[in-house]
mmCIF file of C-alpha atoms in Angstrom:
data_model
loop_
_atom_site.group_PDB
_atom_site.id
_atom_site.type_symbol
_atom_site.label_atom_id
_atom_site.label_comp_id
_atom_site.label_asym_id
_atom_site.label_seq_id
_atom_site.Cartn_x
_atom_site.Cartn_y
_atom_site.Cartn_z
ATOM 1 C CA UNK A 1 -69.832 4.301 14.187
ATOM 2 C CA UNK A 2 -66.346 4.790 16.100
ATOM 3 C CA UNK A 3 -63.196 3.908 13.016
ATOM 4 C CA UNK A 4 -61.049 1.106 14.560
ATOM 5 C CA UNK A 5 -58.235 2.278 16.643
ATOM 6 C CA UNK A 6 -55.856 0.784 14.080
ATOM 7 C CA UNK A 7 -56.614 2.885 11.872
ATOM 8 C CA UNK A 8 -56.027 6.196 13.300
ATOM 9 C CA UNK A 9 -54.019 8.527 11.097
ATOM 10 C CA UNK A 10 -50.992 8.408 14.181
ATOM 11 C CA UNK A 11 -51.187 4.296 13.622
ATOM 12 C CA UNK A 12 -51.712 4.690 9.948
ATOM 13 C CA UNK A 13 -48.031 7.164 10.299
ATOM 14 C CA UNK A 14 -46.203 5.080 12.231
ATOM 15 C CA UNK A 15 -47.027 2.246 9.981
ATOM 16 C CA UNK A 16 -45.847 4.299 7.232
ATOM 17 C CA UNK A 17 -42.603 4.755 8.478
ATOM 18 C CA UNK A 18 -41.828 1.514 9.832
ATOM 19 C CA UNK A 19 -42.300 0.246 6.175
ATOM 20 C CA UNK A 20 -39.878 2.981 4.815
ATOM 21 C CA UNK A 21 -37.222 1.620 7.394
ATOM 22 C CA UNK A 22 -38.177 -2.156 6.310
ATOM 23 C CA UNK A 23 -37.609 -0.739 2.433
ATOM 24 C CA UNK A 24 -34.650 1.429 3.479
ATOM 25 C CA UNK A 25 -32.542 -1.698 4.180
ATOM 26 C CA UNK A 26 -32.729 -2.869 1.126
ATOM 27 C CA UNK A 27 -32.307 0.002 -0.941
ATOM 28 C CA UNK A 28 -29.790 1.903 1.172
ATOM 29 C CA UNK A 29 -26.810 0.796 -0.643
ATOM 30 C CA UNK A 30 -28.188 1.993 -3.985
ATOM 31 C CA UNK A 31 -27.545 5.175 -3.861
ATOM 32 C CA UNK A 32 -23.496 6.563 -4.641
ATOM 33 C CA UNK A 33 -21.981 9.084 -2.646
ATOM 34 C CA UNK A 34 -22.628 12.948 -3.422
ATOM 35 C CA UNK A 35 -19.068 16.002 -2.444
ATOM 36 C CA UNK A 36 -20.864 16.715 0.678
ATOM 37 C CA UNK A 37 -19.768 13.220 2.249
ATOM 38 C CA UNK A 38 -16.289 13.824 1.808
ATOM 39 C CA UNK A 39 -15.131 16.352 4.394
ATOM 40 C CA UNK A 40 -18.260 15.047 6.890
ATOM 41 C CA UNK A 41 -16.317 11.517 7.180
ATOM 42 C CA UNK A 42 -12.991 13.254 7.214
ATOM 43 C CA UNK A 43 -13.853 15.199 10.392
ATOM 44 C CA UNK A 44 -16.071 12.068 11.796
ATOM 45 C CA UNK A 45 -12.455 10.304 11.542
ATOM 46 C CA UNK A 46 -10.719 12.587 12.580
ATOM 47 C CA UNK A 47 -13.599 13.078 15.972
ATOM 48 C CA UNK A 48 -13.684 9.253 16.185
ATOM 49 C CA UNK A 49 -9.331 9.014 16.350
ATOM 50 C CA UNK A 50 -9.678 11.571 18.548
ATOM 51 C CA UNK A 51 -12.022 9.774 21.324
ATOM 52 C CA UNK A 52 -9.724 6.201 20.871
ATOM 53 C CA UNK A 53 -6.526 7.924 21.020
ATOM 54 C CA UNK A 54 -5.663 6.807 17.526
ATOM 55 C CA UNK A 55 -4.540 10.103 16.188
ATOM 56 C CA UNK A 56 -1.192 10.092 15.046
ATOM 57 C CA UNK A 57 -0.933 13.863 14.494
ATOM 58 C CA UNK A 58 -1.944 16.942 16.639
ATOM 59 C CA UNK A 59 -5.538 17.595 16.934
ATOM 60 C CA UNK A 60 -4.889 21.302 15.726
ATOM 61 C CA UNK A 61 -2.535 19.812 12.641
ATOM 62 C CA UNK A 62 -5.753 17.151 11.434
ATOM 63 C CA UNK A 63 -8.300 19.875 11.769
ATOM 64 C CA UNK A 64 -6.204 22.112 9.816
ATOM 65 C CA UNK A 65 -5.730 19.891 6.829
ATOM 66 C CA UNK A 66 -9.374 19.875 6.060
ATOM 67 C CA UNK A 67 -9.917 23.380 6.228
ATOM 68 C CA UNK A 68 -12.725 25.072 6.609
ATOM 69 C CA UNK A 69 -14.928 22.466 6.827
ATOM 70 C CA UNK A 70 -13.569 21.988 10.404
ATOM 71 C CA UNK A 71 -15.846 24.168 11.817
ATOM 72 C CA UNK A 72 -18.891 22.362 10.855
ATOM 73 C CA UNK A 73 -20.108 19.453 13.476
ATOM 74 C CA UNK A 74 -20.106 15.875 14.003
ATOM 75 C CA UNK A 75 -22.432 14.109 16.115
ATOM 76 C CA UNK A 76 -24.643 12.768 13.296
ATOM 77 C CA UNK A 77 -21.175 11.640 11.043
ATOM 78 C CA UNK A 78 -19.465 10.948 14.261
ATOM 79 C CA UNK A 79 -22.205 8.231 15.521
ATOM 80 C CA UNK A 80 -22.554 6.832 12.624
ATOM 81 C CA UNK A 81 -19.224 6.032 12.204
ATOM 82 C CA UNK A 82 -19.109 4.264 15.143
ATOM 83 C CA UNK A 83 -22.393 2.615 14.649
ATOM 84 C CA UNK A 84 -20.709 1.385 11.197
ATOM 85 C CA UNK A 85 -17.298 0.165 12.938
ATOM 86 C CA UNK A 86 -18.350 -1.432 15.873
ATOM 87 C CA UNK A 87 -21.633 -3.093 15.355
ATOM 88 C CA UNK A 88 -20.927 -3.832 11.512
ATOM 89 C CA UNK A 89 -17.288 -4.202 10.797
ATOM 90 C CA UNK A 90 -17.721 -6.544 8.112
ATOM 91 C CA UNK A 91 -19.491 -3.862 5.506
ATOM 92 C CA UNK A 92 -17.155 -2.100 2.520
ATOM 93 C CA UNK A 93 -17.282 1.382 4.243
ATOM 94 C CA UNK A 94 -16.526 2.812 1.064
ATOM 95 C CA UNK A 95 -20.396 2.161 0.449
ATOM 96 C CA UNK A 96 -21.415 3.946 3.347
ATOM 97 C CA UNK A 97 -24.405 1.727 3.696
ATOM 98 C CA UNK A 98 -24.996 2.251 7.729
ATOM 99 C CA UNK A 99 -24.541 5.919 7.241
ATOM 100 C CA UNK A 100 -26.910 6.367 4.441
ATOM 101 C CA UNK A 101 -29.321 4.288 6.531
ATOM 102 C CA UNK A 102 -28.976 6.368 9.541
ATOM 103 C CA UNK A 103 -29.323 9.649 7.584
ATOM 104 C CA UNK A 104 -32.177 7.955 6.399
ATOM 105 C CA UNK A 105 -33.549 7.496 9.983
ATOM 106 C CA UNK A 106 -33.176 11.360 10.551
ATOM 107 C CA UNK A 107 -35.087 11.585 7.480
ATOM 108 C CA UNK A 108 -38.032 9.373 9.261
ATOM 109 C CA UNK A 109 -38.017 11.465 12.461
ATOM 110 C CA UNK A 110 -38.078 14.635 10.584
ATOM 111 C CA UNK A 111 -41.566 12.777 8.997
ATOM 112 C CA UNK A 112 -42.973 12.207 12.152
ATOM 113 C CA UNK A 113 -42.285 15.711 13.369
ATOM 114 C CA UNK A 114 -44.099 16.989 10.520
ATOM 115 C CA UNK A 115 -47.118 15.355 11.751
ATOM 116 C CA UNK A 116 -46.914 16.508 14.896
ATOM 117 C CA UNK A 117 -46.607 19.995 13.629
ATOM 118 C CA UNK A 118 -49.107 20.042 11.444
ATOM 119 C CA UNK A 119 -51.904 18.604 14.156
ATOM 120 C CA UNK A 120 -51.163 22.107 16.078
ATOM 121 C CA UNK A 121 -52.947 23.712 13.198
ATOM 122 C CA UNK A 122 -55.179 21.206 11.259
ATOM 123 C CA UNK A 123 -56.893 18.030 11.985
ATOM 124 C CA UNK A 124 -55.372 14.683 12.582
ATOM 125 C CA UNK A 125 -56.096 13.075 8.754
ATOM 126 C CA UNK A 126 -54.547 16.654 7.247
ATOM 127 C CA UNK A 127 -51.782 15.893 9.001
ATOM 128 C CA UNK A 128 -51.399 12.595 8.158
ATOM 129 C CA UNK A 129 -51.896 13.819 4.472
ATOM 130 C CA UNK A 130 -49.339 16.917 4.937
ATOM 131 C CA UNK A 131 -46.566 14.131 6.665
ATOM 132 C CA UNK A 132 -46.910 11.450 4.380
ATOM 133 C CA UNK A 133 -46.917 14.041 0.953
ATOM 134 C CA UNK A 134 -43.794 15.644 2.604
ATOM 135 C CA UNK A 135 -42.049 12.180 3.417
ATOM 136 C CA UNK A 136 -43.097 10.576 -0.136
ATOM 137 C CA UNK A 137 -41.423 13.306 -2.111
ATOM 138 C CA UNK A 138 -38.842 11.594 -4.632
ATOM 139 C CA UNK A 139 -36.117 14.622 -4.293
ATOM 140 C CA UNK A 140 -36.755 14.364 -0.115
ATOM 141 C CA UNK A 141 -36.759 10.712 -0.280
ATOM 142 C CA UNK A 142 -33.566 10.449 -2.141
ATOM 143 C CA UNK A 143 -31.951 13.168 -0.263
ATOM 144 C CA UNK A 144 -32.660 11.381 2.859
ATOM 145 C CA UNK A 145 -30.189 8.793 2.089
ATOM 146 C CA UNK A 146 -27.195 11.019 1.646
ATOM 147 C CA UNK A 147 -27.584 14.074 2.197
ATOM 148 C CA UNK A 148 -25.187 14.011 5.702
ATOM 149 C CA UNK A 149 -25.831 17.713 6.567
ATOM 150 C CA UNK A 150 -29.287 18.977 5.855
ATOM 151 C CA UNK A 151 -31.410 15.810 6.374
ATOM 152 C CA UNK A 152 -29.684 15.617 10.062
ATOM 153 C CA UNK A 153 -30.285 18.979 10.744
ATOM 154 C CA UNK A 154 -33.894 19.818 9.634
ATOM 155 C CA UNK A 155 -35.113 16.569 11.212
ATOM 156 C CA UNK A 156 -33.384 17.936 14.807
ATOM 157 C CA UNK A 157 -34.517 20.932 13.743
ATOM 158 C CA UNK A 158 -38.091 20.298 12.950
ATOM 159 C CA UNK A 159 -38.338 18.092 16.532
ATOM 160 C CA UNK A 160 -37.042 20.801 18.600
ATOM 161 C CA UNK A 161 -40.087 22.895 17.028
ATOM 162 C CA UNK A 162 -42.146 20.200 18.029
ATOM 163 C CA UNK A 163 -40.832 19.525 21.424
ATOM 164 C CA UNK A 164 -41.329 23.464 22.388
ATOM 165 C CA UNK A 165 -44.862 23.334 20.683
ATOM 166 C CA UNK A 166 -45.929 20.779 23.426
ATOM 167 C CA UNK A 167 -44.040 22.408 26.479
ATOM 168 C CA UNK A 168 -45.527 25.409 25.997
ATOM 169 C CA UNK A 169 -49.189 24.059 25.327
ATOM 170 C CA UNK A 170 -48.780 22.122 28.840
ATOM 171 C CA UNK A 171 -47.704 25.349 30.311
ATOM 172 C CA UNK A 172 -50.966 26.889 29.036
ATOM 173 C CA UNK A 173 -53.177 24.423 30.132
ATOM 174 C CA UNK A 174 -51.841 23.583 33.476
ATOM 175 C CA UNK A 175 -49.023 21.177 34.861
ATOM 176 C CA UNK A 176 -50.401 17.737 34.443
ATOM 177 C CA UNK A 177 -48.055 17.129 37.271
ATOM 178 C CA UNK A 178 -51.134 18.593 39.806
ATOM 179 C CA UNK A 179 -52.959 14.906 38.638
ATOM 180 C CA UNK A 180 -53.281 12.255 41.617
ATOM 181 C CA UNK A 181 -52.497 9.055 39.632
ATOM 182 C CA UNK A 182 -49.834 11.292 37.528
ATOM 183 C CA UNK A 183 -46.981 9.347 38.600
ATOM 184 C CA UNK A 184 -48.167 6.254 37.983
ATOM 185 C CA UNK A 185 -49.732 6.889 34.377
ATOM 186 C CA UNK A 186 -46.824 8.422 33.197
ATOM 187 C CA UNK A 187 -44.396 5.661 34.664
ATOM 188 C CA UNK A 188 -46.695 2.882 32.988
ATOM 189 C CA UNK A 189 -46.815 5.231 29.752
ATOM 190 C CA UNK A 190 -43.274 5.511 29.993
ATOM 191 C CA UNK A 191 -42.434 1.516 30.107
ATOM 192 C CA UNK A 192 -45.123 1.530 27.020
ATOM 193 C CA UNK A 193 -42.933 3.212 24.754
ATOM 194 C CA UNK A 194 -39.724 2.069 26.025
ATOM 195 C CA UNK A 195 -40.820 -1.628 25.097
ATOM 196 C CA UNK A 196 -42.747 -0.295 21.935
ATOM 197 C CA UNK A 197 -39.145 1.063 20.941
ATOM 198 C CA UNK A 198 -36.944 -1.908 21.991
ATOM 199 C CA UNK A 199 -39.187 -4.435 19.881
ATOM 200 C CA UNK A 200 -39.147 -2.113 16.565
ATOM 201 C CA UNK A 201 -35.511 -1.548 16.770
ATOM 202 C CA UNK A 202 -35.092 -5.069 17.552
ATOM 203 C CA UNK A 203 -36.928 -5.773 14.020
ATOM 204 C CA UNK A 204 -35.324 -3.385 12.341
ATOM 205 C CA UNK A 205 -31.516 -4.360 13.171
ATOM 206 C CA UNK A 206 -32.449 -8.109 12.740
ATOM 207 C CA UNK A 207 -34.124 -7.510 9.345
ATOM 208 C CA UNK A 208 -30.802 -5.889 8.771
ATOM 209 C CA UNK A 209 -28.396 -8.344 9.459
ATOM 210 C CA UNK A 210 -30.211 -10.660 7.992
ATOM 211 C CA UNK A 211 -30.474 -9.016 4.880
ATOM 212 C CA UNK A 212 -27.686 -10.421 2.973
ATOM 213 C CA UNK A 213 -29.365 -14.235 3.607
ATOM 214 C CA UNK A 214 -32.568 -13.012 2.251
ATOM 215 C CA UNK A 215 -30.028 -11.013 -0.619
ATOM 216 C CA UNK A 216 -29.039 -13.775 -1.590
ATOM 217 C CA UNK A 217 -32.162 -16.034 -1.322
ATOM 218 C CA UNK A 218 -34.036 -13.745 -3.269
ATOM 219 C CA UNK A 219 -31.465 -14.022 -6.619
ATOM 220 C CA UNK A 220 -31.096 -17.421 -6.420
ATOM 221 C CA UNK A 221 -34.636 -17.709 -6.880
ATOM 222 C CA UNK A 222 -34.595 -15.036 -9.481
ATOM 223 C CA UNK A 223 -31.529 -17.136 -11.692
ATOM 224 C CA UNK A 224 -33.642 -20.590 -10.729
ATOM 225 C CA UNK A 225 -36.738 -18.639 -12.460
ATOM 226 C CA UNK A 226 -34.972 -17.293 -15.260
ATOM 227 C CA UNK A 227 -32.955 -20.188 -16.266
ATOM 228 C CA UNK A 228 -35.937 -22.261 -15.974
ATOM 229 C CA UNK A 229 -37.777 -19.954 -18.811
ATOM 230 C CA UNK A 230 -35.029 -20.217 -20.826
ATOM 231 C CA UNK A 231 -34.574 -24.635 -20.627
ATOM 232 C CA UNK A 232 -38.258 -23.459 -21.750
ATOM 233 C CA UNK A 233 -37.598 -21.524 -24.513
ATOM 234 C CA UNK A 234 -35.243 -23.844 -25.821
ATOM 235 C CA UNK A 235 -37.510 -26.516 -25.595
ATOM 236 C CA UNK A 236 -39.908 -24.467 -27.745
ATOM 237 C CA UNK A 237 -37.540 -24.312 -30.305
ATOM 238 C CA UNK A 238 -36.968 -27.126 -30.345
#
């Protein structure tokens, strides 16, 4: 008997990633800063000031002050810096919560990429096992929040390899555009994927914005439970 579609490896993987993203919202602030984050922040701040015309010194002088780290890129950190500045201005920038969660999103992209990369060599269930083992390694999981250079680079590299494999496979079997209903099916598939992506993205941002409320509710419940337990102990002692 065929297994329900919801229990297919790909669906299990996306559920695993979604759960990771929700959990990451609540623990992103628990990770400290590492040495690589300071130069990354300096470069992203310079890039941000350049694009917003708020740089108070010549561009060359600003980059010379950060010495050899000026030669690294700021695509990921710069994007997260903009998101933090405009969408979450009330958050403490020193805690790097938005940046850490952004790096964690890149890490989830690498998990999905590992799955599709493994499918070129193994069946779906083995590929699921490979990707989940990769995604649950404690060292990698922790670096998924704080490593500003390696995690985004790794995810984009893996994603590029996967896209390359897919493109080569399509060339090998012939162009799918020869199918008479290709345009209609492709358009419908793209719209469905876009809607699903927007719903998941909206859910993640909703939980992120409501996080202070839920955190406060949880802490108040814990305090109430603790005080009730203490009252019970005092009454027993009496």
